CSV table of C-alpha atoms and ligand atoms in Angstrom, one decimal:
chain,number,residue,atom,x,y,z
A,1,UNK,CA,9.8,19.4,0.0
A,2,UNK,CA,6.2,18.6,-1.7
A,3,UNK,CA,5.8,20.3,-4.7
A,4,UNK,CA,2.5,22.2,-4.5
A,5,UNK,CA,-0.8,21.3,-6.9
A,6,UNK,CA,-0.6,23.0,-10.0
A,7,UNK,CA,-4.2,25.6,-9.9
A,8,UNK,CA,-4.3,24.6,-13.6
A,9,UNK,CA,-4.7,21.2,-12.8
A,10,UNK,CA,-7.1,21.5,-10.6
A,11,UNK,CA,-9.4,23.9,-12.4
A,12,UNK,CA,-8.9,22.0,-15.5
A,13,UNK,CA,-10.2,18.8,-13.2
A,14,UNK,CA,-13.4,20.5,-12.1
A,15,UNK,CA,-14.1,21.2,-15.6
A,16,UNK,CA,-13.7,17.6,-16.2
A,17,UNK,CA,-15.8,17.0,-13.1
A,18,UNK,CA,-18.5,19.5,-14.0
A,19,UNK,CA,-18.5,18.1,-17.7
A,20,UNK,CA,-19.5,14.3,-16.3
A,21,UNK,CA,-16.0,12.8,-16.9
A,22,UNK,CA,-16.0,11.2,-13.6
A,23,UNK,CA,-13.9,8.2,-13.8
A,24,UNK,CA,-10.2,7.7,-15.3
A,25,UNK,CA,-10.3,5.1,-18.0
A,26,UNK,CA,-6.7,4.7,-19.5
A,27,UNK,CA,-3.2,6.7,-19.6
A,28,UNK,CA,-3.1,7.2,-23.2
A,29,UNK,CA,-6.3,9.0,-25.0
A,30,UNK,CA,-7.9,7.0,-27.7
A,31,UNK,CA,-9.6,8.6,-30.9
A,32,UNK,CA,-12.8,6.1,-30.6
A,33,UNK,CA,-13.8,7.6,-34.1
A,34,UNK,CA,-10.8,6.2,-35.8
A,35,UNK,CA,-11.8,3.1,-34.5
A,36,UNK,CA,-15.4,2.9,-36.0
A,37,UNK,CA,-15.7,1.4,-39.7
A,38,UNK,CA,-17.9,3.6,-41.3
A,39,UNK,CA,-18.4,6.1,-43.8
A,40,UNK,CA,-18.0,9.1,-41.0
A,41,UNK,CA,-14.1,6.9,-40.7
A,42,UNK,CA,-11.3,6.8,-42.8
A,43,UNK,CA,-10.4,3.5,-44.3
A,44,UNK,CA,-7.7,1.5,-42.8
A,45,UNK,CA,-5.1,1.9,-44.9
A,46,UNK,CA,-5.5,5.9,-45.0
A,47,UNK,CA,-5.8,6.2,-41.1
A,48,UNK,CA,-2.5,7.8,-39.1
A,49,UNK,CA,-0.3,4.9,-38.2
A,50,UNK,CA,-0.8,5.4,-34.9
A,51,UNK,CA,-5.0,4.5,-35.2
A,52,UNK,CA,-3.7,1.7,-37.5
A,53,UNK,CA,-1.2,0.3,-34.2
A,54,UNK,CA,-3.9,0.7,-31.9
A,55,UNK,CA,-5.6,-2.1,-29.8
A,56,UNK,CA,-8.5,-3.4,-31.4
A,57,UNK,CA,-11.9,-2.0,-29.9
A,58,UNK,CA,-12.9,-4.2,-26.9
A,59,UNK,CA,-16.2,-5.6,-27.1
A,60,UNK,CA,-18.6,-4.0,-25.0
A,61,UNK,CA,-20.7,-5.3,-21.7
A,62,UNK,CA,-24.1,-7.0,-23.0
A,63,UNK,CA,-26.4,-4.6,-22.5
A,64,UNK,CA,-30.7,-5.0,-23.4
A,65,UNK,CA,-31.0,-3.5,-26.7
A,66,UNK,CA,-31.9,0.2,-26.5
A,67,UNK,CA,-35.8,0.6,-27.4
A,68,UNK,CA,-37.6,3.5,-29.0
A,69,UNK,CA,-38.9,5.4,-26.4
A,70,UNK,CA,-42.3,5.1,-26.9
A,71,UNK,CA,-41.9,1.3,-26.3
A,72,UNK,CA,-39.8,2.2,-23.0
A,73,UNK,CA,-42.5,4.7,-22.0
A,74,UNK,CA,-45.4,2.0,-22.5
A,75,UNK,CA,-43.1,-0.9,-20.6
A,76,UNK,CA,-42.3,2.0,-18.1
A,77,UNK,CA,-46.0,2.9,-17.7
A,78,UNK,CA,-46.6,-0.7,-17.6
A,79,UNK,CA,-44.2,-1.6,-15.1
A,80,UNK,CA,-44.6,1.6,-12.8
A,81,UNK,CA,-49.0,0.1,-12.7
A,82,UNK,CA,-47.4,-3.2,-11.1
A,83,UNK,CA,-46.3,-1.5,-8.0
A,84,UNK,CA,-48.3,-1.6,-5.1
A,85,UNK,CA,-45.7,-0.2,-2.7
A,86,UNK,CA,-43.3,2.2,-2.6
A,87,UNK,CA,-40.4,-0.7,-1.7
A,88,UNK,CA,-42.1,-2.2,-4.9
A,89,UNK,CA,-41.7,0.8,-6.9
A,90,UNK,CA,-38.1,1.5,-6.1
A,91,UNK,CA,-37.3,-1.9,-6.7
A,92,UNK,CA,-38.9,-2.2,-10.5
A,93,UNK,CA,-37.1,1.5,-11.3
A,94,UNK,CA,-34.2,0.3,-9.8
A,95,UNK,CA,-34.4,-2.8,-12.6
A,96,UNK,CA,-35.7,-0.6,-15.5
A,97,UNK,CA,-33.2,-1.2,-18.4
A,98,UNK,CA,-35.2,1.5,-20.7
A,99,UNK,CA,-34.2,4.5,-20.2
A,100,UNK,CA,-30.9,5.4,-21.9
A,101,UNK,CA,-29.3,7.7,-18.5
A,102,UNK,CA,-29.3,4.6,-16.3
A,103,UNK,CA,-26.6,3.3,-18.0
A,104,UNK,CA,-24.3,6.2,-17.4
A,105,UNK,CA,-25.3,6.7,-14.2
A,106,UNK,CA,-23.8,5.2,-11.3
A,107,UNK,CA,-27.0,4.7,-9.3
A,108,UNK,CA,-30.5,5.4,-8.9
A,109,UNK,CA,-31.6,8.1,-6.9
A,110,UNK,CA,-35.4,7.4,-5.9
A,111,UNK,CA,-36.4,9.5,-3.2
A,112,UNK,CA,-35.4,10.7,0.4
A,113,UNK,CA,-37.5,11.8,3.4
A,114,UNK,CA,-40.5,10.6,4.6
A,115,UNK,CA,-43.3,8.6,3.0
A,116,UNK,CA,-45.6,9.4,5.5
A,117,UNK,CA,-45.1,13.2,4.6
A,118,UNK,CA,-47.8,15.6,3.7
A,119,UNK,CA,-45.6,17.5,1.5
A,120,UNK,CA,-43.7,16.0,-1.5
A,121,UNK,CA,-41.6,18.0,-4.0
A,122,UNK,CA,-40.6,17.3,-6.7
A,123,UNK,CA,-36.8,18.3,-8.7
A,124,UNK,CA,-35.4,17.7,-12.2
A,125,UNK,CA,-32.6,15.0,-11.7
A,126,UNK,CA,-29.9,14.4,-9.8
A,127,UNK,CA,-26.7,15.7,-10.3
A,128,UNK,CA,-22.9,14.5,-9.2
A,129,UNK,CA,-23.5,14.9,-5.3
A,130,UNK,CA,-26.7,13.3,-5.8
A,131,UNK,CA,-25.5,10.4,-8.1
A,132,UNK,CA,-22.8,9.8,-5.6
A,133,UNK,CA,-25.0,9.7,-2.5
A,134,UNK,CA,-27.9,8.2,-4.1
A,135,UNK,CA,-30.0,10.5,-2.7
A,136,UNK,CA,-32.2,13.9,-4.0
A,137,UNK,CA,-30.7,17.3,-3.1
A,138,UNK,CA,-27.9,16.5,-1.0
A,139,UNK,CA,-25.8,18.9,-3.1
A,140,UNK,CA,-25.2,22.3,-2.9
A,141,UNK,CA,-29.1,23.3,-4.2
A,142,UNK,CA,-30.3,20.3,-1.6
A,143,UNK,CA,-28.4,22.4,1.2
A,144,UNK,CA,-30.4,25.4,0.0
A,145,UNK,CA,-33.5,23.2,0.0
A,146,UNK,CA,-32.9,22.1,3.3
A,147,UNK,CA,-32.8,25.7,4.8
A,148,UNK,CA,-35.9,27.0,3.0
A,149,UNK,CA,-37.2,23.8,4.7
A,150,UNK,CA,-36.2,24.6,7.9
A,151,UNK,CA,-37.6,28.3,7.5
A,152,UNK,CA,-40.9,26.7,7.7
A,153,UNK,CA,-40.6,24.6,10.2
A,154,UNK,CA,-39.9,21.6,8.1
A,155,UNK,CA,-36.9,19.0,7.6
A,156,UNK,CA,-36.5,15.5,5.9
A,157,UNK,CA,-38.3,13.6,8.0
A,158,UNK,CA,-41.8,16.1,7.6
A,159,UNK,CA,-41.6,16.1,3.7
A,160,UNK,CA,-40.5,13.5,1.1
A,161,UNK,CA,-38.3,14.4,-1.9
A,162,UNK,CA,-38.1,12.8,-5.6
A,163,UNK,CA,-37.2,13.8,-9.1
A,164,UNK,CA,-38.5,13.5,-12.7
A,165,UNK,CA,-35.8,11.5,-14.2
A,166,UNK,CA,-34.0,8.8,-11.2
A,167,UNK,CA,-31.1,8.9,-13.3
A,168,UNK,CA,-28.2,11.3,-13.8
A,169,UNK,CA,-27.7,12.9,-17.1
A,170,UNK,CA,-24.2,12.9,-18.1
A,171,UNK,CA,-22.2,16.4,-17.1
A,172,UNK,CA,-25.9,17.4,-15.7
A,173,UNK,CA,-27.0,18.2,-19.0
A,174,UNK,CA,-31.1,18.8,-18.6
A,175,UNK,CA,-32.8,15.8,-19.2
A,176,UNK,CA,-34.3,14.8,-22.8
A,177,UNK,CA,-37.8,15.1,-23.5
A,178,UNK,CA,-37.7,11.6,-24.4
A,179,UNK,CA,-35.9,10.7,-21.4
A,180,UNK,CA,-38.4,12.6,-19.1
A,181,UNK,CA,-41.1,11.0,-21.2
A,182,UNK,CA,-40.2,7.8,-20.1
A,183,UNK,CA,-39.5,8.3,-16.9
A,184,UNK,CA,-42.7,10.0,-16.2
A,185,UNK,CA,-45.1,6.8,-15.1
A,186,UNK,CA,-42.7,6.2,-12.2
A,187,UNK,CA,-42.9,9.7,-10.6
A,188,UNK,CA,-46.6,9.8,-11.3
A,189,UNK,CA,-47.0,6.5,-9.7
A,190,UNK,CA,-44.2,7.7,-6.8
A,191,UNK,CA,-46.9,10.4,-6.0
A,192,UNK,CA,-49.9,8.3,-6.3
A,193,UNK,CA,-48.2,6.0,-3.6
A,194,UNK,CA,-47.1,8.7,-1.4
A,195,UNK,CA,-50.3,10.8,-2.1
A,196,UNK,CA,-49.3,13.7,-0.3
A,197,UNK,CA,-51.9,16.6,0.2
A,198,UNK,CA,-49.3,19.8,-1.3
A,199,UNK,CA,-47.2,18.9,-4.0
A,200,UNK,CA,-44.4,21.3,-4.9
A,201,UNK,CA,-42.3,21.7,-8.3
A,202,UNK,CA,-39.3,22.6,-7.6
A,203,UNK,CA,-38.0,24.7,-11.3
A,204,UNK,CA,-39.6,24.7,-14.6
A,205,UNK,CA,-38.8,21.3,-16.0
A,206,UNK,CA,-41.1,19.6,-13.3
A,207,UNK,CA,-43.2,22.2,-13.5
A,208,UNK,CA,-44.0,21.7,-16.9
A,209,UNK,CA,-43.9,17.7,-16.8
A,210,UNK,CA,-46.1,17.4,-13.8
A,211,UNK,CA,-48.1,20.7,-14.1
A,212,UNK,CA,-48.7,20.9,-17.6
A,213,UNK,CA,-47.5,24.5,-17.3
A,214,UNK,CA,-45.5,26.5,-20.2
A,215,UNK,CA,-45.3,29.9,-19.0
A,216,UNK,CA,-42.1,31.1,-18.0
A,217,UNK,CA,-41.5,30.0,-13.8
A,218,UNK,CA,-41.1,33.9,-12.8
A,219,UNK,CA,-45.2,34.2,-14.0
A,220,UNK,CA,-46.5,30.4,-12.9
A,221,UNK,CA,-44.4,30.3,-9.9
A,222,UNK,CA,-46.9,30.8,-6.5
A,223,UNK,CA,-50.4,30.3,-8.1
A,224,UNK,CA,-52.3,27.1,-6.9
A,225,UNK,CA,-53.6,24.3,-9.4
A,226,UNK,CA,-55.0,21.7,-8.8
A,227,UNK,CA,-53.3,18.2,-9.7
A,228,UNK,CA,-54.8,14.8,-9.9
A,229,UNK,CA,-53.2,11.8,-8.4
A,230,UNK,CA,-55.2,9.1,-10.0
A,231,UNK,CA,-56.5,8.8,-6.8
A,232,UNK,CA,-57.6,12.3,-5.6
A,233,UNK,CA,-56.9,16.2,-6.0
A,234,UNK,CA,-54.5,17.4,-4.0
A,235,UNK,CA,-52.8,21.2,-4.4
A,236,UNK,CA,-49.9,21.7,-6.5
A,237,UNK,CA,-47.8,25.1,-6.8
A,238,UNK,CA,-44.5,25.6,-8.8
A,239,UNK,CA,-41.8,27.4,-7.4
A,240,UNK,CA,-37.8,28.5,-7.9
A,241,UNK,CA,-35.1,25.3,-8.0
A,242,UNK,CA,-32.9,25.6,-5.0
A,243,UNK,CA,-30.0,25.7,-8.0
A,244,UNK,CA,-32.0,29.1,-9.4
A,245,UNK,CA,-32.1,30.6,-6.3
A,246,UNK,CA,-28.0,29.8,-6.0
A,247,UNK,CA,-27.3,31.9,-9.0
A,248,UNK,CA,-30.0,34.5,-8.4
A,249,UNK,CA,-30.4,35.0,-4.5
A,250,UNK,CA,-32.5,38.0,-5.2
A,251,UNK,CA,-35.6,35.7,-6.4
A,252,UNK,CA,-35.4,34.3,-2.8
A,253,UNK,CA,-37.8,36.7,-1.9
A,254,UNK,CA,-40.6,35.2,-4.4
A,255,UNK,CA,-39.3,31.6,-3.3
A,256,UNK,CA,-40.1,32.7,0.5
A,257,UNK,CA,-43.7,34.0,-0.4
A,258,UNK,CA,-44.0,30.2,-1.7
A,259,UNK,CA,-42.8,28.6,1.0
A,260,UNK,CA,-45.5,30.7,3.4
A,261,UNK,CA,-48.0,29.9,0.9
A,262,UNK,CA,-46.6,26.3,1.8
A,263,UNK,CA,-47.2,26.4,5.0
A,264,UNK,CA,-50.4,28.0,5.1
A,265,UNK,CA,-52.1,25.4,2.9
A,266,UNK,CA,-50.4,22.7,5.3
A,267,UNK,CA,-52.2,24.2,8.6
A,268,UNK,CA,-55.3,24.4,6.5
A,269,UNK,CA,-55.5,21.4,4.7
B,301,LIG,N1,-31.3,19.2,-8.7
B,301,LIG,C1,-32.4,18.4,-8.8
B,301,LIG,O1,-33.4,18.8,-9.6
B,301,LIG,N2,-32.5,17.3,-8.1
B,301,LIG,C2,-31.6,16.9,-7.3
B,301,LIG,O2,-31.7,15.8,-6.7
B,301,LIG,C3,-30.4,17.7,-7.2
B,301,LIG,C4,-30.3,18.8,-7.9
């Protein structure tokens, strides 16, 4: 007879999951700390015999040295200028070695949809589904997403779909400042490219990196700015991340006022 999974186990796996610990990396657990020379460590001869037995550290994958992040933002601005296409684009972000989330990341998630589309919106990051797939809301939220769509009369192949930060974050902590600072030139270029005529914030941290906007989302969400491509105005609007609207399906009423406004401004513009 099989013996049946233990429910500890497998809650104490999501956690793991949900945390960002992904990936099995040895039998035995390793107290990395013990291992650094340092004034946080203890010396040698004080540490537990077992640190003392253990394997020395192994020397880490060459990696570009990490740069301050206004240097990553200027080479990312810099860089993210150079693209003349949106195959150009994807393939300099995909190669962009200064931001610190790539490296934990298991791939870049650029965009999904249509660049053709009239409507792009515009998330926080991707999380575990996403960094799977390598593809923007095809989670849980992006399920959501995709039936708010629909309710409009609009699917993945009418609007086009990116994300602040292409990268990401470890246990889908919210991106850094810094981190969104430098990933900003690629989704303002990502926009310029597409140049849709509606753009659309989906939660408060794009709201307030493309937008500009520091008013809680329940007041900004639904009013009309108007945001400059480099190129042209277009209209932008804020409104509830599909993740929000998860934990709080009452708000779904505000979310559907939105995605009429959506609609209307579509037909009209
Ligand atoms: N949340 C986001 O903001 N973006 C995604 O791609 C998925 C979830």
């Amino acid at each position: 007879m099989t013996e049946s999974p233990d429910p500890n186990a497998r809650d104490l796996i999501e956690f793991y999951l949900d945390a960002g610990a992904d990936a099995f990396i040895g039998e035995e657990p390793v107290d990395r700390f013990a291992l650094v020379d340092g004034p946080v460590a203890p010396k040698v001869a004080e540490r537990p015999a077992l640190v003392r037995e253990a394997a020395p550290p192994i020397a880490a994958p060459a990696r570009p040295a990490p740069q301050a992040p206004d240097e990553a933002a200027t080479a990312a601005r810099i860089a993210a200028r150079s693209a003349t296409t949106l195959d150009e684009l994807r393939a300099i972000v995909e190669g962009f070695d200064g931001c610190a989330l790539k490296a934990t990341a298991s791939r870049t998630v650029f965009s999904d949809g249509n660049p053709q589309a009239r409507l792009m919106l515009v998330g926080e990051a991707p999380g575990r589904d996403e960094d799977i797939e390598g593809l923007p809301f095809v989670g849980r939220s992006g399920k959501l997403l995709n039936q708010m769509l629909k309710a409009i009369g609009l699917d993945r192949t009418s609007v086009y779909i990116a994300n602040i930060v292409p990268w990401r974050p470890p246990g889908n902590r919210d991106p850094s400042p810094h981190e969104s600072a430098i990933c900003l030139p690629f989704i303002l270029r990502q926009i310029q490219l597409v140049d849709p005529d509606v753009l659309v914030c989906l939660g408060k941290p794009s709201m307030q990196t493309l937008l500009g906007l520091m008013e809680p989302i329940s007041k900004a969400r639904g009013r009309w700015v108007t945001f400059n491509t480099g190129k042209r105005d277009i209209k932008a609007l804020a409104t509830f991340h599909p993740a929000f609207l998860l934990r709080s399906p009452l708000q779904k009423r505000f979310a559907w006022r939105d995605l009429l406004a959506i609609k209307k401004a579509l037909k009209n513009g």
